[in-house]
Short mmCIF file of C-alpha atoms in Angstrom, two decimals:
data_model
loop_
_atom_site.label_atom_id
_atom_site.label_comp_id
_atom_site.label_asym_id
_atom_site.label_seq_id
_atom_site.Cartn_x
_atom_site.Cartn_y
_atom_site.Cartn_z
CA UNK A 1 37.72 -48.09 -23.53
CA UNK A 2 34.86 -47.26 -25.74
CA UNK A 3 34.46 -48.89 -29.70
CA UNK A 4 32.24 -47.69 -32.47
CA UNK A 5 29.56 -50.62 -32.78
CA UNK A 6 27.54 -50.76 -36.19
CA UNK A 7 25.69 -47.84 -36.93
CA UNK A 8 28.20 -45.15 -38.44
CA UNK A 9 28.75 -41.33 -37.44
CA UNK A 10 28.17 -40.06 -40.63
CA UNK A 11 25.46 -40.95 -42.44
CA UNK A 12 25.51 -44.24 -44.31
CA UNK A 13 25.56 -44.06 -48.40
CA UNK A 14 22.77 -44.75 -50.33
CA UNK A 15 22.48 -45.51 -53.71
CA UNK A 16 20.51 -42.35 -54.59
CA UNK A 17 19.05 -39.45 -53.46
CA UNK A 18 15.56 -39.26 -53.15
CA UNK A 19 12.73 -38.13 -56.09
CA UNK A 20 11.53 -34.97 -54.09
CA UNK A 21 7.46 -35.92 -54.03
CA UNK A 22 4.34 -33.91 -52.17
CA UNK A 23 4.57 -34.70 -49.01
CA UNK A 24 1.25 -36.45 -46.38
CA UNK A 25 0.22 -38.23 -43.15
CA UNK A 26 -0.84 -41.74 -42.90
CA UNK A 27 -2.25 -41.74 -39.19
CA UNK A 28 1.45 -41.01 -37.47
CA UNK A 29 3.66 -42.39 -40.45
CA UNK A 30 4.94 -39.30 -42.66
CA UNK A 31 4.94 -40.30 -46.48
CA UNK A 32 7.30 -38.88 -49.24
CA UNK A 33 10.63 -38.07 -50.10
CA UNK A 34 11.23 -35.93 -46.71
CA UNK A 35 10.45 -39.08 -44.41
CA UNK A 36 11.72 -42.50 -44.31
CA UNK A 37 10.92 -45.50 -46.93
CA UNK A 38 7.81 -47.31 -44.88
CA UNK A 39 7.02 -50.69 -44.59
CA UNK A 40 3.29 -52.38 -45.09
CA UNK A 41 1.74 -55.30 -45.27
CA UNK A 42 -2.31 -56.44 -45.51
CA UNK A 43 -4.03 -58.69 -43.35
CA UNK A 44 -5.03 -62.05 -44.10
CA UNK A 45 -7.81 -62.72 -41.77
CA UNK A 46 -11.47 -61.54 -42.20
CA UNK A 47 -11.68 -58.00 -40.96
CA UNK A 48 -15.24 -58.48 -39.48
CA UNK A 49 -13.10 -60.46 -36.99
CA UNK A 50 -12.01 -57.97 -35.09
CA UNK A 51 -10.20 -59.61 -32.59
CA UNK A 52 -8.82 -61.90 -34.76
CA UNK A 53 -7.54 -59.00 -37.38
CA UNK A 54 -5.99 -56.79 -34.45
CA UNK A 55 -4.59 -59.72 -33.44
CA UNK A 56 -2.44 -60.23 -36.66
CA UNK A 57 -1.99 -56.47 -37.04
CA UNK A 58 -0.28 -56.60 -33.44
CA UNK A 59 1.91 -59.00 -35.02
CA UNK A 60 2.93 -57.16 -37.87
CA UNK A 61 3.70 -54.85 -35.67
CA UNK A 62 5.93 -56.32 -33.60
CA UNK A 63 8.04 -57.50 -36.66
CA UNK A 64 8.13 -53.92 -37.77
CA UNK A 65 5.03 -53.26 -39.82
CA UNK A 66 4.82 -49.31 -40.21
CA UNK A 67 1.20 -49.49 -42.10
CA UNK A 68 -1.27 -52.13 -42.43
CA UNK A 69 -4.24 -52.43 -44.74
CA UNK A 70 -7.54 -54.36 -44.11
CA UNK A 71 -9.55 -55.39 -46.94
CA UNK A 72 -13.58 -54.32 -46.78
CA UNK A 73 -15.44 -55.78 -49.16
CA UNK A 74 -18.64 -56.28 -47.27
CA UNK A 75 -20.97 -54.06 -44.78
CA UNK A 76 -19.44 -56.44 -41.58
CA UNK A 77 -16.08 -55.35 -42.93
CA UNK A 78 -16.68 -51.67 -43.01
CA UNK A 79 -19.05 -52.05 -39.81
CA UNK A 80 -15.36 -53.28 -37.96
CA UNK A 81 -13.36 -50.72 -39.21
CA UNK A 82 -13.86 -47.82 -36.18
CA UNK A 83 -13.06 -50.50 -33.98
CA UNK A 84 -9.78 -51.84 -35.77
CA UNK A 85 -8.73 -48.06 -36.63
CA UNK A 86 -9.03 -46.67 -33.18
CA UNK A 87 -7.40 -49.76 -31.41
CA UNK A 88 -3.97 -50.60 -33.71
CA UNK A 89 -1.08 -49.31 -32.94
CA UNK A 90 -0.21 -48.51 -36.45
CA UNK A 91 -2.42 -46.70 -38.74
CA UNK A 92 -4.71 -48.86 -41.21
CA UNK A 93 -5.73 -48.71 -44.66
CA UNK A 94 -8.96 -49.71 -45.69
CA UNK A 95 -8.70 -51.54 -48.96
CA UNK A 96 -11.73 -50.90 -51.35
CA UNK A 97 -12.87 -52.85 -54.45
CA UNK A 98 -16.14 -52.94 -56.57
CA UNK A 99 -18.38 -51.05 -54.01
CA UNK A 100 -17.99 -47.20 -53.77
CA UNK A 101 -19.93 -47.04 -50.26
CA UNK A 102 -17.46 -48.27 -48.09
CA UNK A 103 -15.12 -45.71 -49.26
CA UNK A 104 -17.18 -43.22 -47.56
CA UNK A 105 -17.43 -45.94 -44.49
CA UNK A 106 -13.79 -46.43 -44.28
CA UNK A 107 -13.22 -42.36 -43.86
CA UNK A 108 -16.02 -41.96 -41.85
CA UNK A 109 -14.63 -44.67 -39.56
CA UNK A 110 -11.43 -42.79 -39.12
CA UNK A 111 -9.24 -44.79 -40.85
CA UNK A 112 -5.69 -43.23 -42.06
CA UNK A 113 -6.40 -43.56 -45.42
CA UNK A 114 -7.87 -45.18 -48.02
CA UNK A 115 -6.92 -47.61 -51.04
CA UNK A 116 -9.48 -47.04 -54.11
CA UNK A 117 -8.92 -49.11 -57.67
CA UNK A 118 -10.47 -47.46 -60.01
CA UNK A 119 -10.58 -49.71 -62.57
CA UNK A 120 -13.43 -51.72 -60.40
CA UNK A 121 -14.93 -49.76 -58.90
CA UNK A 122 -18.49 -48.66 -60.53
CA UNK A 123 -18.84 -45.67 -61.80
CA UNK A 124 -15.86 -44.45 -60.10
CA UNK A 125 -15.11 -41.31 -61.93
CA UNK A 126 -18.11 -39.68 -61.17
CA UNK A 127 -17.96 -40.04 -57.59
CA UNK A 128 -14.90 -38.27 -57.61
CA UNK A 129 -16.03 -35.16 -55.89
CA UNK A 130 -17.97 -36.73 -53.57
CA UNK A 131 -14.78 -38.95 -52.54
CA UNK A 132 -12.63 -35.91 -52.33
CA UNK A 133 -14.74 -33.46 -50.34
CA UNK A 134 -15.29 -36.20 -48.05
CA UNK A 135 -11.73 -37.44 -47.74
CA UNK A 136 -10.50 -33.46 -47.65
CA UNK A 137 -13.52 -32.53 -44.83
CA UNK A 138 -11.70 -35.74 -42.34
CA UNK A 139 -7.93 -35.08 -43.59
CA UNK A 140 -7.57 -38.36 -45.17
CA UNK A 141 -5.29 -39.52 -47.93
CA UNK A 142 -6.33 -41.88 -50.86
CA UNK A 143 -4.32 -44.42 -52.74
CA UNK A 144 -5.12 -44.76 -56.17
CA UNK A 145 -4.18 -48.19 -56.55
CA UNK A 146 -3.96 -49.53 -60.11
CA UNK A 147 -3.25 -52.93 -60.86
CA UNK A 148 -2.23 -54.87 -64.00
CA UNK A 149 -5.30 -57.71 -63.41
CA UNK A 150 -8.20 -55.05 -63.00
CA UNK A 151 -7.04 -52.19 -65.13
CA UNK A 152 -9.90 -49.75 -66.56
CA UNK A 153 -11.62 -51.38 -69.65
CA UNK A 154 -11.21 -48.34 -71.46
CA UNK A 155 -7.43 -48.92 -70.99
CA UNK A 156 -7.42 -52.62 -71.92
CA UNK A 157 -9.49 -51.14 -74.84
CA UNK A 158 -7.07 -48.66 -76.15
CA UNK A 159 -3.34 -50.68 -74.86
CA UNK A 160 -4.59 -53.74 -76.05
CA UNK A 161 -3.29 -55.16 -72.30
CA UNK A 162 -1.74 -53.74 -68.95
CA UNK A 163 1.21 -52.16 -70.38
CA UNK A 164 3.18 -49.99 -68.52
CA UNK A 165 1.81 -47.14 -70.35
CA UNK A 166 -1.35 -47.94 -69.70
CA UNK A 167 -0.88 -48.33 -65.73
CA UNK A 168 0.85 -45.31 -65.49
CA UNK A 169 -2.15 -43.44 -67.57
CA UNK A 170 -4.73 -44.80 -65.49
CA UNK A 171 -3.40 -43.39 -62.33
CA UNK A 172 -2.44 -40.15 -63.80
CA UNK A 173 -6.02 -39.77 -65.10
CA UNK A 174 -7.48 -40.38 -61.70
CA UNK A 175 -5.05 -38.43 -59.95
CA UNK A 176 -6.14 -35.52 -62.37
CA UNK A 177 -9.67 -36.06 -61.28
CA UNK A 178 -8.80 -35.33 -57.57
CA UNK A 179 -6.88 -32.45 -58.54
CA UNK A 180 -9.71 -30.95 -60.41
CA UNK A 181 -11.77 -31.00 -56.82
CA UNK A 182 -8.13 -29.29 -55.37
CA UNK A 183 -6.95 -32.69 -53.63
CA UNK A 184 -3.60 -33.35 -53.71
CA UNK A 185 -3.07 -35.78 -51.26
CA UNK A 186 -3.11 -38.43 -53.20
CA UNK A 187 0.05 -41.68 -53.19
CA UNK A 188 -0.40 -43.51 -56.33
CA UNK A 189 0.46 -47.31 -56.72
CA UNK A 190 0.56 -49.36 -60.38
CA UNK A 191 1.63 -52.92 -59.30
CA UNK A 192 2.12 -55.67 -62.24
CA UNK A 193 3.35 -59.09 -61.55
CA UNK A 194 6.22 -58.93 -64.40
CA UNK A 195 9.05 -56.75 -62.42
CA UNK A 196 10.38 -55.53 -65.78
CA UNK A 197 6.93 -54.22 -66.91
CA UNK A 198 6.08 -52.92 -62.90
CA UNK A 199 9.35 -50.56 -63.26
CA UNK A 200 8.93 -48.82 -66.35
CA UNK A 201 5.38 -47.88 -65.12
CA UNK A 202 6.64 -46.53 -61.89
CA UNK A 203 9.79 -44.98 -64.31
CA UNK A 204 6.58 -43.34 -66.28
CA UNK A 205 4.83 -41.97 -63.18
CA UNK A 206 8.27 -40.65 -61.79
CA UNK A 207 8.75 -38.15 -64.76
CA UNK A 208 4.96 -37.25 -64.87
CA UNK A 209 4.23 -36.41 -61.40
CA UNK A 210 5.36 -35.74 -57.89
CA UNK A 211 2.96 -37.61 -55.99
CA UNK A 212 4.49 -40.52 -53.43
CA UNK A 213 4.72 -43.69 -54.91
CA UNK A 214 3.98 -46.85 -53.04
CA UNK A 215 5.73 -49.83 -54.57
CA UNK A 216 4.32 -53.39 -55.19
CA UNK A 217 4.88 -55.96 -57.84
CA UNK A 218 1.81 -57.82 -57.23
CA UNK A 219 1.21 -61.48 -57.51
CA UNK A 220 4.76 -61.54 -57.04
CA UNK A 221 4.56 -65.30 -55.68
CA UNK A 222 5.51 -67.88 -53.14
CA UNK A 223 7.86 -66.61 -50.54
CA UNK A 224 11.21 -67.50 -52.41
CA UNK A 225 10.02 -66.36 -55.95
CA UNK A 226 8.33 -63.29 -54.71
CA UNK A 227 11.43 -62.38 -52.69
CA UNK A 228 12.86 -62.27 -56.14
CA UNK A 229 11.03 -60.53 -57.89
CA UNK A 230 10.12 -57.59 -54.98
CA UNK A 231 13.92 -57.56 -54.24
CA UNK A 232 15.20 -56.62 -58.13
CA UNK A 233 11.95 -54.30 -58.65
CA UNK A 234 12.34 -52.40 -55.75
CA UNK A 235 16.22 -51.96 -55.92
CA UNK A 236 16.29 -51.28 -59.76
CA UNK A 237 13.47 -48.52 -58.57
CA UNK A 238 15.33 -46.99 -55.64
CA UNK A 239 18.35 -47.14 -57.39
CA UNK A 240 16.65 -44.58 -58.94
CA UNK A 241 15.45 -42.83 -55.81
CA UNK A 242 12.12 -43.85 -56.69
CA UNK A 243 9.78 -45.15 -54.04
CA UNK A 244 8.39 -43.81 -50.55
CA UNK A 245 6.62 -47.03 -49.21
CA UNK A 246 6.81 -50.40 -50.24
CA UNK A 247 4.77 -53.69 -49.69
CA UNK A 248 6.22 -57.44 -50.37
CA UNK A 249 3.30 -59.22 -51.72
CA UNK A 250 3.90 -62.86 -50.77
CA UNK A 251 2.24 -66.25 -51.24
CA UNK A 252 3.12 -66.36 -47.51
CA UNK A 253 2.21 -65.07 -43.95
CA UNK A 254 2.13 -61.61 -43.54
CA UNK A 255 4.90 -60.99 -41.03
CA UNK A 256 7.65 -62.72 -44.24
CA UNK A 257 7.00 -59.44 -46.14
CA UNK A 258 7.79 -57.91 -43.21
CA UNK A 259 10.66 -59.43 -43.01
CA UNK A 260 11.60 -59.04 -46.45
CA UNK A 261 10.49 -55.70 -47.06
CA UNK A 262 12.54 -54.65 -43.73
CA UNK A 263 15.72 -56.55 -45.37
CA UNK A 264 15.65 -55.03 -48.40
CA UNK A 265 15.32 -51.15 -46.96
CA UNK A 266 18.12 -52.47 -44.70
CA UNK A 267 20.27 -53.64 -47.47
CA UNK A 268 20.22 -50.30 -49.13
CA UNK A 269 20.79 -48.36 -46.13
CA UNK A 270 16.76 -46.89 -46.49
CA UNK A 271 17.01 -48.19 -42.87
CA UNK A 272 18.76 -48.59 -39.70
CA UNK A 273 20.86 -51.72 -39.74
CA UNK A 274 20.08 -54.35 -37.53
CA UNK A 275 21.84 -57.65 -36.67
CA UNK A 276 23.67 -58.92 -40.61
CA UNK A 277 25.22 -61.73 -40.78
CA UNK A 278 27.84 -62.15 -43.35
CA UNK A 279 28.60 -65.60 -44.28
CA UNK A 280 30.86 -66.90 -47.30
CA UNK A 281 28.79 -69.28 -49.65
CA UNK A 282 31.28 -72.36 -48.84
CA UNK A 283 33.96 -73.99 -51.52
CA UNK A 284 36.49 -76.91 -51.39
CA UNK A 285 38.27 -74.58 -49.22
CA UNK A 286 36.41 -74.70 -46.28
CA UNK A 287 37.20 -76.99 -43.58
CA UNK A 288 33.78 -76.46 -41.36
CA UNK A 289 30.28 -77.08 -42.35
CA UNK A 290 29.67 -73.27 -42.81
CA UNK A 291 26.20 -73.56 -43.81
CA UNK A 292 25.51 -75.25 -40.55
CA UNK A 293 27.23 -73.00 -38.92
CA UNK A 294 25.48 -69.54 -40.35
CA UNK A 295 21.94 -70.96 -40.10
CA UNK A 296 23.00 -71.96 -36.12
CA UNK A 297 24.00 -68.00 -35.55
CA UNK A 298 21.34 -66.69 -37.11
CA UNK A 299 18.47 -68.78 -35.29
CA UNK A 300 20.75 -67.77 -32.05
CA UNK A 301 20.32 -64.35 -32.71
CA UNK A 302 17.30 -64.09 -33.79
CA UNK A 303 15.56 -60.97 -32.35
CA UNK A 304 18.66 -59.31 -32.15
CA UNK A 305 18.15 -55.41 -32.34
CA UNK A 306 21.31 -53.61 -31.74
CA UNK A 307 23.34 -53.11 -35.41
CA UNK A 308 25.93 -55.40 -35.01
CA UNK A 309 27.71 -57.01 -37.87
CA UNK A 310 28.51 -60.71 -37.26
CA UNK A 311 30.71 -62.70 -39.81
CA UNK A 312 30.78 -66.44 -39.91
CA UNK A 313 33.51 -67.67 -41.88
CA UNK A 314 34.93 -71.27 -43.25
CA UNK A 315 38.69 -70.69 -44.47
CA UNK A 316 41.83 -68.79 -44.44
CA UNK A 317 41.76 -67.13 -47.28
CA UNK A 318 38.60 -64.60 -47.02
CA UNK A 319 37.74 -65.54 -43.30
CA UNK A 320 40.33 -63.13 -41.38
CA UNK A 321 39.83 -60.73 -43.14
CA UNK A 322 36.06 -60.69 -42.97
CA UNK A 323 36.21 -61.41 -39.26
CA UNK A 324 38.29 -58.63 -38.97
CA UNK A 325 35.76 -56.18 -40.50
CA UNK A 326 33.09 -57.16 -38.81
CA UNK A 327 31.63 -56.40 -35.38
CA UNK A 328 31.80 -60.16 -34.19
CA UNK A 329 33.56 -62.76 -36.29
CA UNK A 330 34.69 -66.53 -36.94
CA UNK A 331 37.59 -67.25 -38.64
CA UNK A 332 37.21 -71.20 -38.88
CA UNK A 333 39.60 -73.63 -39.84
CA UNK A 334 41.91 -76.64 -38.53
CA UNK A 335 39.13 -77.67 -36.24
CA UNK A 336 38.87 -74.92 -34.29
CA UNK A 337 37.73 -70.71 -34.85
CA UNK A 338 39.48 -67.55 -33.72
CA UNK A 339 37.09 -65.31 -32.59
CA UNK A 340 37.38 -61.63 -33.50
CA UNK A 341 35.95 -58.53 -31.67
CA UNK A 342 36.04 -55.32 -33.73
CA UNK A 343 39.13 -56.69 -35.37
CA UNK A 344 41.43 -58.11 -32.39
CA UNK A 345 41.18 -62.03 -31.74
CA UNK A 346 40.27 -62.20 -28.46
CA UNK A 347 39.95 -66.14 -27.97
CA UNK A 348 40.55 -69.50 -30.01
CA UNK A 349 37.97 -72.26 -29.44
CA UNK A 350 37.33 -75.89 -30.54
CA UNK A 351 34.95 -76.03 -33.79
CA UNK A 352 32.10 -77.29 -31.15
CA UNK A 353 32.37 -74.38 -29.30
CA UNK A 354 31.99 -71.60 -31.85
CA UNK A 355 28.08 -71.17 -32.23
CA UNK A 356 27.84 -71.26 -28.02
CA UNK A 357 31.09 -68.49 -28.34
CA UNK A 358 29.74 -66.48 -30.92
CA UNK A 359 25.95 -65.87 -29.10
CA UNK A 360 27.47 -65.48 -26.13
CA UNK A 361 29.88 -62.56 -27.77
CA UNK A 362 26.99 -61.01 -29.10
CA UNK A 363 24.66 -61.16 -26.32
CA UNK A 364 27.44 -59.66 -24.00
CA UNK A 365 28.29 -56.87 -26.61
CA UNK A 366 24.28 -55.82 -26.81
CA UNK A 367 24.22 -55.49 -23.08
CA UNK A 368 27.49 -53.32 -22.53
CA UNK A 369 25.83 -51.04 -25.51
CA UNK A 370 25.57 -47.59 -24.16
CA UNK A 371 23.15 -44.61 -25.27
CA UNK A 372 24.13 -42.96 -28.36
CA UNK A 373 27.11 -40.36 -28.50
CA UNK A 374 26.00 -36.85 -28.13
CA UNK A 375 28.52 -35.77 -30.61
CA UNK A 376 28.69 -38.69 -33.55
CA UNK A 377 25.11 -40.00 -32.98
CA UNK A 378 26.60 -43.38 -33.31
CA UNK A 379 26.11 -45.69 -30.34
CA UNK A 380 29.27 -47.18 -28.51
CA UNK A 381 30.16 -50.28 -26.29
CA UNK A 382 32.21 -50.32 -23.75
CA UNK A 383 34.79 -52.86 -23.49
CA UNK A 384 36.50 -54.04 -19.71
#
């Protein structure tokens, strides 16, 4: 017989429908409300390294990266960027501060688009033109990148600090600058390091344009911190349908905001599930070490690609029910766990044998996964 595994025939609920937004190509990665939430991330090693930097962008990939940006802030940099754009497998961003040149040198090298901050670069207003004939004459989009640490003096000037009325007007004045010289495709970013502050700019922007917005909260922190603080941004944000691409900004290495950025589309159904594990949080009920056991599953699966739902439970009174739910389950308890499969216990073994039981399920339930149903869309396993 055949049994629905994971990914649903209908489509899955989301919190909100999407702000409808102007719509543009990054390299092969569509941007705006008619194309999936993306995914980037910005190296960490010096992009004059060119080895080195495709190197980590391979990486990235591999964990699921869908855009990467390189920073350029010297002529080595910007010398390494036809190289690096022509060779990743995912399009790249060339990040400019401070030196209007290499804006020109990162669309000249082909690069599939291009990250400008106004507020320091010099003289930056009057080389709008120039910028957008330039980026129009190679098809390349610009991010106007604002940020709460280098906002426009004029800004600081008249806001007194980087409040989110001043990020948002920055951006919109820039943006208004391109659109003057008839380019429009423009995604607009106004990260802050205070989530509260970051959303009510983004909030601002929302109701005053319909550009893409590329979500940050920047400086965001050490990997646990800045978890935080992305993961309540970006959900009180797309809550609101607000948001077409997204980067974790972590004290960390580059492939965590992957992983967190990835989680946190996943979590709101912006993206195809992948392996979940659900876990209870453990009480005076439990009768197995279920933190033990949880963080054993999930290292054993790690990798795991098909959407399967695995629950790892530590009592009677949620754990059945849970297992039952779920794709794969424990129930534990008594020194020993039933195992479920798509609701039906189909073995009981001793406590010592559940993590071995449990990969093994899984790994046999990813193998007898068939192509996708023609009709539902959903994919199936089959079960002898």
């Amino acid at each position: 017989m055949t049994v629905d595994l994971g990914m649903p025939a209908a489509p899955a609920p989301v919190l909100a429908e999407r702000r409808k937004t102007r719509q543009l190509q990054v390299g092969a990665v569509g941007v705006g409300s008619e194309f999936p939430v993306s995914v980037q991330s910005m190296t960490t090693t010096n992009t004059a390294d060119i080895n080195g930097t495709l190197q980590q962008i391979a990486e990235l990939t591999a964990a699921g990266c869908d855009i990467v940006r390189v920073a350029c802030p010297s002529a080595d940099d910007a010398e390494a960027l036809p190289a690096i754009a022509a060779k990743s497998q995912i399009p790249v961003i060339a990040d400019i501060h401070f030196q209007p040149k290499y804006v020109f040198a990162a669309i000249e090298a082909g690069c599939a688009a291009v990250r400008v901050n106004p507020g320091n670069i010099k003289k930056f207003d009057d080389k709008v033109k120039e910028i957008a004939q330039a980026a129009k004459d190679h098809g390349t989009p610009i991010r106007i990148g604002v940020n709460a640490g280098s906002l426009d003096p004029r800004l600081m000037r008249k806001y007194g600090k980087a409040t989110p009325e001043a990020l948002a007007e920055s951006a919109l004045w820039e943006a208004s600058l391109f659109a003057e010289h008839d380019f429009q495709d423009l995604k607009i970013s106004v990260k802050h390091n205070d989530p509260v502050v970051m959303v009510r700019a983004y909030e601002i922007l929302a109701e005053s344009c319909d550009y893409p917005l590329h979500l940050g909260v920047t400086e965001a922190g050490p990997a646990f911190q800045g978890t935080i603080k992305s993961a309540v941004a970006f959900g009180a944000l797309l809550r609101q349908g607000i948001g077409d691409t997204i980067r974790v900004s972590l004290s960390a290495p580059p492939v965590e905001e992957i992983k967190v950025g990835t989680q946190i589309l996943q979590s709101l159904n912006l993206r195809p599930r992948k392996l979940e594990i659900v876990s209870c949080p453990s009480c005076g009920r439990a009768q197995v070490d279920v933190y033990k056991l949880a963080e054993e599953v999930t290292a054993g699966l790690e990798g795991m690609e098909v959407p399967l739902r695995v629950a790892v439970m530590g009592c009677v009174v949620n754990g059945p029910g849970e297992a039952r739910e779920a794709d794969l389950g424990v129930a534990s308890g008594n020194g020993k766990g039933q195992i479920f499969v798509k609701g039906e216990v189909i073995k009981t073994v001793p406590e010592h044998q559940i993590v071995e039981t449990l990969i093994e399920e899984a790994m046999r339930i990813a193998e007898d996964m068939e192509p996708a149903d023609d009709e539902t869309g959903a994919p199936v396993v089959t079960v002898s």
